[in-house]
PDB file of C-alpha atoms in Angstrom:
ATOM      1  CA  ARG I  20      -5.591 -19.787  -1.160  1.00  0.00           C
ATOM      2  CA  PHE I  21      -2.315 -18.732   0.364  1.00  0.00           C
ATOM      3  CA  GLY I  22      -2.867 -20.127   3.841  1.00  0.00           C
ATOM      4  CA  GLY I  23      -5.420 -20.238   6.625  1.00  0.00           C
ATOM      5  CA  ASP I  24      -7.815 -17.431   5.846  1.00  0.00           C
ATOM      6  CA  GLU I  25      -5.533 -15.581   3.421  1.00  0.00           C
ATOM      7  CA  PHE I  26      -5.871 -15.393  -0.342  1.00  0.00           C
ATOM      8  CA  VAL I  27      -3.663 -13.807  -2.988  1.00  0.00           C
ATOM      9  CA  ILE I  28      -5.031 -12.221  -6.154  1.00  0.00           C
ATOM     10  CA  LEU I  29      -2.737 -11.181  -8.992  1.00  0.00           C
ATOM     11  CA  VAL I  30      -4.105  -8.322 -11.089  1.00  0.00           C
ATOM     12  CA  GLN I  31      -2.644  -7.565 -14.502  1.00  0.00           C
ATOM     13  CA  ALA I  32      -4.412  -4.589 -16.004  1.00  0.00           C
ATOM     14  CA  GLY I  33      -3.730  -1.241 -17.602  1.00  0.00           C
ATOM     15  CA  ASP I  34      -4.282   0.881 -14.497  1.00  0.00           C
ATOM     16  CA  VAL I  35      -3.396  -1.607 -11.760  1.00  0.00           C
ATOM     17  CA  PRO I  36      -3.847   0.792  -8.799  1.00  0.00           C
ATOM     18  CA  GLN I  37      -7.354   1.757  -9.904  1.00  0.00           C
ATOM     19  CA  VAL I  38      -8.396  -1.783 -10.875  1.00  0.00           C
ATOM     20  CA  SER I  39      -7.038  -3.251  -7.629  1.00  0.00           C
ATOM     21  CA  ALA I  40      -8.869  -0.609  -5.559  1.00  0.00           C
ATOM     22  CA  GLN I  41     -12.118  -1.318  -7.413  1.00  0.00           C
ATOM     23  CA  LEU I  42     -11.674  -5.066  -6.904  1.00  0.00           C
ATOM     24  CA  ALA I  43     -10.904  -4.579  -3.200  1.00  0.00           C
ATOM     25  CA  GLU I  44     -13.971  -2.378  -2.708  1.00  0.00           C
ATOM     26  CA  ARG I  45     -16.155  -4.925  -4.503  1.00  0.00           C
ATOM     27  CA  LEU I  46     -14.807  -7.794  -2.379  1.00  0.00           C
ATOM     28  CA  VAL I  47     -15.399  -5.850   0.833  1.00  0.00           C
ATOM     29  CA  ARG I  48     -18.922  -4.911  -0.274  1.00  0.00           C
ATOM     30  CA  ASP I  49     -19.876  -8.423  -1.436  1.00  0.00           C
ATOM     31  CA  LEU I  50     -18.390 -10.220   1.575  1.00  0.00           C
ATOM     32  CA  ARG I  51     -20.249  -7.993   4.051  1.00  0.00           C
ATOM     33  CA  HIS I  52     -23.393  -9.972   3.308  1.00  0.00           C
ATOM     34  CA  PRO I  53     -23.773 -13.106   5.449  1.00  0.00           C
ATOM     35  CA  LEU I  54     -23.139 -16.480   3.861  1.00  0.00           C
ATOM     36  CA  ASN I  55     -25.519 -19.379   4.447  1.00  0.00           C
ATOM     37  CA  VAL I  56     -23.472 -22.389   5.543  1.00  0.00           C
ATOM     38  CA  GLN I  57     -25.527 -25.472   6.420  1.00  0.00           C
ATOM     39  CA  GLY I  58     -28.483 -23.323   7.412  1.00  0.00           C
ATOM     40  CA  ARG I  59     -26.463 -20.895   9.521  1.00  0.00           C
ATOM     41  CA  GLU I  60     -25.508 -17.330   8.740  1.00  0.00           C
ATOM     42  CA  VAL I  61     -21.760 -16.775   8.700  1.00  0.00           C
ATOM     43  CA  PHE I  62     -20.361 -13.241   8.684  1.00  0.00           C
ATOM     44  CA  LEU I  63     -16.918 -12.500   7.311  1.00  0.00           C
ATOM     45  CA  GLY I  64     -14.602  -9.599   7.950  1.00  0.00           C
ATOM     46  CA  THR I  65     -12.425  -8.536   5.050  1.00  0.00           C
ATOM     47  CA  SER I  66      -9.025  -6.885   5.349  1.00  0.00           C
ATOM     48  CA  ILE I  67      -7.182  -6.384   2.082  1.00  0.00           C
ATOM     49  CA  GLY I  68      -3.561  -5.411   1.599  1.00  0.00           C
ATOM     50  CA  ILE I  69      -2.450  -4.183  -1.813  1.00  0.00           C
ATOM     51  CA  THR I  70       1.126  -3.967  -3.041  1.00  0.00           C
ATOM     52  CA  LEU I  71       2.248  -2.960  -6.519  1.00  0.00           C
ATOM     53  CA  PHE I  72       4.896  -4.397  -8.835  1.00  0.00           C
ATOM     54  CA  PRO I  73       7.439  -2.944  -9.536  1.00  0.00           C
ATOM     55  CA  ASP I  74       6.781   0.136  -7.372  1.00  0.00           C
ATOM     56  CA  ASP I  75       6.924  -1.720  -4.039  1.00  0.00           C
ATOM     57  CA  ALA I  76       9.155  -4.687  -4.913  1.00  0.00           C
ATOM     58  CA  ASN I  77      10.609  -6.680  -7.791  1.00  0.00           C
ATOM     59  CA  ASP I  78      10.241 -10.205  -6.415  1.00  0.00           C
ATOM     60  CA  ALA I  79       7.349 -12.376  -5.270  1.00  0.00           C
ATOM     61  CA  THR I  80       8.643 -12.905  -1.724  1.00  0.00           C
ATOM     62  CA  THR I  81       8.897  -9.189  -0.999  1.00  0.00           C
ATOM     63  CA  LEU I  82       5.571  -8.460  -2.700  1.00  0.00           C
ATOM     64  CA  LEU I  83       3.878 -11.078  -0.481  1.00  0.00           C
ATOM     65  CA  LYS I  84       5.545  -9.620   2.626  1.00  0.00           C
ATOM     66  CA  ASN I  85       4.465  -6.104   1.673  1.00  0.00           C
ATOM     67  CA  GLY I  86       0.916  -7.254   0.950  1.00  0.00           C
ATOM     68  CA  ASP I  87       0.822  -8.875   4.384  1.00  0.00           C
ATOM     69  CA  ILE I  88       2.017  -5.649   6.029  1.00  0.00           C
ATOM     70  CA  ALA I  89      -0.679  -3.661   4.199  1.00  0.00           C
ATOM     71  CA  MET I  90      -3.308  -6.248   5.181  1.00  0.00           C
ATOM     72  CA  TYR I  91      -2.298  -5.937   8.835  1.00  0.00           C
ATOM     73  CA  GLN I  92      -2.746  -2.161   8.568  1.00  0.00           C
ATOM     74  CA  ALA I  93      -6.221  -2.729   7.109  1.00  0.00           C
ATOM     75  CA  LYS I  94      -7.044  -4.919  10.125  1.00  0.00           C
ATOM     76  CA  VAL I  95      -5.791  -2.212  12.475  1.00  0.00           C
ATOM     77  CA  ALA I  96      -8.009   0.292  10.656  1.00  0.00           C
ATOM     78  CA  GLY I  97     -11.044  -1.738  11.667  1.00  0.00           C
ATOM     79  CA  LYS I  98     -11.470  -4.422   9.019  1.00  0.00           C
ATOM     80  CA  ASN I  99     -13.737  -4.309   5.991  1.00  0.00           C
ATOM     81  CA  CYS I 100     -11.317  -2.035   4.166  1.00  0.00           C
ATOM     82  CA  HIS I 101      -8.180  -2.099   2.053  1.00  0.00           C
ATOM     83  CA  ARG I 102      -4.800  -0.435   2.398  1.00  0.00           C
ATOM     84  CA  TYR I 103      -1.974   0.099  -0.061  1.00  0.00           C
ATOM     85  CA  TYR I 104       1.519  -0.833   1.073  1.00  0.00           C
ATOM     86  CA  SER I 105       3.869   2.057   1.771  1.00  0.00           C
ATOM     87  CA  ARG I 106       7.455   2.096   2.958  1.00  0.00           C
ATOM     88  CA  ALA I 107       6.277   3.938   6.080  1.00  0.00           C
ATOM     89  CA  MET I 108       4.310   0.792   6.997  1.00  0.00           C
ATOM     90  CA  ASP I 109       7.485  -1.245   6.656  1.00  0.00           C
ATOM     91  CA  HIS I 110       9.326   1.084   9.035  1.00  0.00           C
ATOM     92  CA  ALA I 111       6.452   0.863  11.534  1.00  0.00           C
ATOM     93  CA  VAL I 112       6.637  -2.943  11.463  1.00  0.00           C
ATOM     94  CA  GLU I 113      10.407  -2.840  11.949  1.00  0.00           C
ATOM     95  CA  ARG I 114       9.973  -0.538  14.970  1.00  0.00           C
ATOM     96  CA  ARG I 115       7.297  -2.827  16.453  1.00  0.00           C
ATOM     97  CA  VAL I 116       9.445  -5.945  15.973  1.00  0.00           C
ATOM     98  CA  HIS I 117      12.423  -4.153  17.547  1.00  0.00           C
ATOM     99  CA  MET I 118      10.266  -3.035  20.496  1.00  0.00           C
ATOM    100  CA  GLU I 119       8.964  -6.588  21.004  1.00  0.00           C
ATOM    101  CA  HIS I 120      12.526  -7.934  20.921  1.00  0.00           C
ATOM    102  CA  GLU I 121      13.693  -5.361  23.465  1.00  0.00           C
ATOM    103  CA  LEU I 122      10.723  -6.031  25.735  1.00  0.00           C
ATOM    104  CA  ARG I 123      11.356  -9.797  25.683  1.00  0.00           C
ATOM    105  CA  GLY I 124      14.846  -9.213  27.087  1.00  0.00           C
ATOM    106  CA  ALA I 125      13.790  -6.536  29.576  1.00  0.00           C
ATOM    107  CA  TRP I 126      13.113  -9.050  32.356  1.00  0.00           C
ATOM    108  CA  GLU I 127      16.553 -10.657  32.064  1.00  0.00           C
ATOM    109  CA  ARG I 128      18.214  -7.233  32.033  1.00  0.00           C
ATOM    110  CA  GLY I 129      16.327  -6.123  35.158  1.00  0.00           C
ATOM    111  CA  GLU I 130      14.578  -3.268  33.367  1.00  0.00           C
ATOM    112  CA  LEU I 131      11.068  -4.056  34.647  1.00  0.00           C
ATOM    113  CA  ARG I 132       9.856  -2.966  38.059  1.00  0.00           C
ATOM    114  CA  LEU I 133       6.583  -2.804  39.931  1.00  0.00           C
ATOM    115  CA  VAL I 134       5.328   0.506  41.267  1.00  0.00           C
ATOM    116  CA  TYR I 135       2.517   0.588  43.819  1.00  0.00           C
ATOM    117  CA  GLN I 136       0.270   3.610  43.558  1.00  0.00           C
ATOM    118  CA  PRO I 137      -2.049   4.206  46.508  1.00  0.00           C
ATOM    119  CA  ILE I 138      -5.779   4.672  45.981  1.00  0.00           C
ATOM    120  CA  HIS I 139      -7.441   6.955  48.531  1.00  0.00           C
ATOM    121  CA  ARG I 140     -11.112   7.576  49.179  1.00  0.00           C
ATOM    122  CA  THR I 141     -11.723  11.209  48.282  1.00  0.00           C
ATOM    123  CA  SER I 142     -14.068  11.956  51.178  1.00  0.00           C
ATOM    124  CA  ASP I 143     -11.573  11.259  53.984  1.00  0.00           C
ATOM    125  CA  ARG I 144      -8.295  10.327  52.208  1.00  0.00           C
ATOM    126  CA  VAL I 145      -8.328   6.810  53.741  1.00  0.00           C
ATOM    127  CA  LEU I 146      -6.223   4.288  51.832  1.00  0.00           C
ATOM    128  CA  VAL I 147      -8.650   1.855  50.189  1.00  0.00           C
ATOM    129  CA  GLY I 148      -6.335   0.011  47.816  1.00  0.00           C
ATOM    130  CA  VAL I 149      -3.364   0.154  45.516  1.00  0.00           C
ATOM    131  CA  GLU I 150      -2.864   0.085  41.797  1.00  0.00           C
ATOM    132  CA  VAL I 151       0.144  -1.930  40.650  1.00  0.00           C
ATOM    133  CA  LEU I 152       1.932  -0.545  37.620  1.00  0.00           C
ATOM    134  CA  LEU I 153       4.630  -2.287  35.608  1.00  0.00           C
ATOM    135  CA  ARG I 154       7.283   0.207  34.548  1.00  0.00           C
ATOM    136  CA  TRP I 155       9.921  -0.430  31.946  1.00  0.00           C
ATOM    137  CA  GLN I 156      13.159   1.463  32.463  1.00  0.00           C
ATOM    138  CA  HIS I 157      14.693   1.135  29.028  1.00  0.00           C
ATOM    139  CA  PRO I 158      18.075   2.737  28.424  1.00  0.00           C
TER     140      PRO I 158
END
């Protein structure tokens, strides 16, 4: 158990990509069935990230980070699946983190503004409300 609801499995086998995919598919399949916990059915969702040594990284810290990135992509894909880490995923995470950082400072830099868009009744064009949009003017 790595933390919270996360587990790490180390696979040492001849064909690691194939064995890890088979293990991931088996885990997803087996954990789809409800568990009986104190008389109650408990359903689990399974999102598995797979990273390969030495293809993806040469140290444990980076392998764990890459596995976490791949797991997040599996969650985005709708759970109950597995994803292999790729460098493209890493770039996507970097872009998202950069975007979040920029957005956090947007208020202080005066880059956010409200725009009021009128809503008219189609039958007689009478104003019946407004939609408020938040626009980000990023340089």
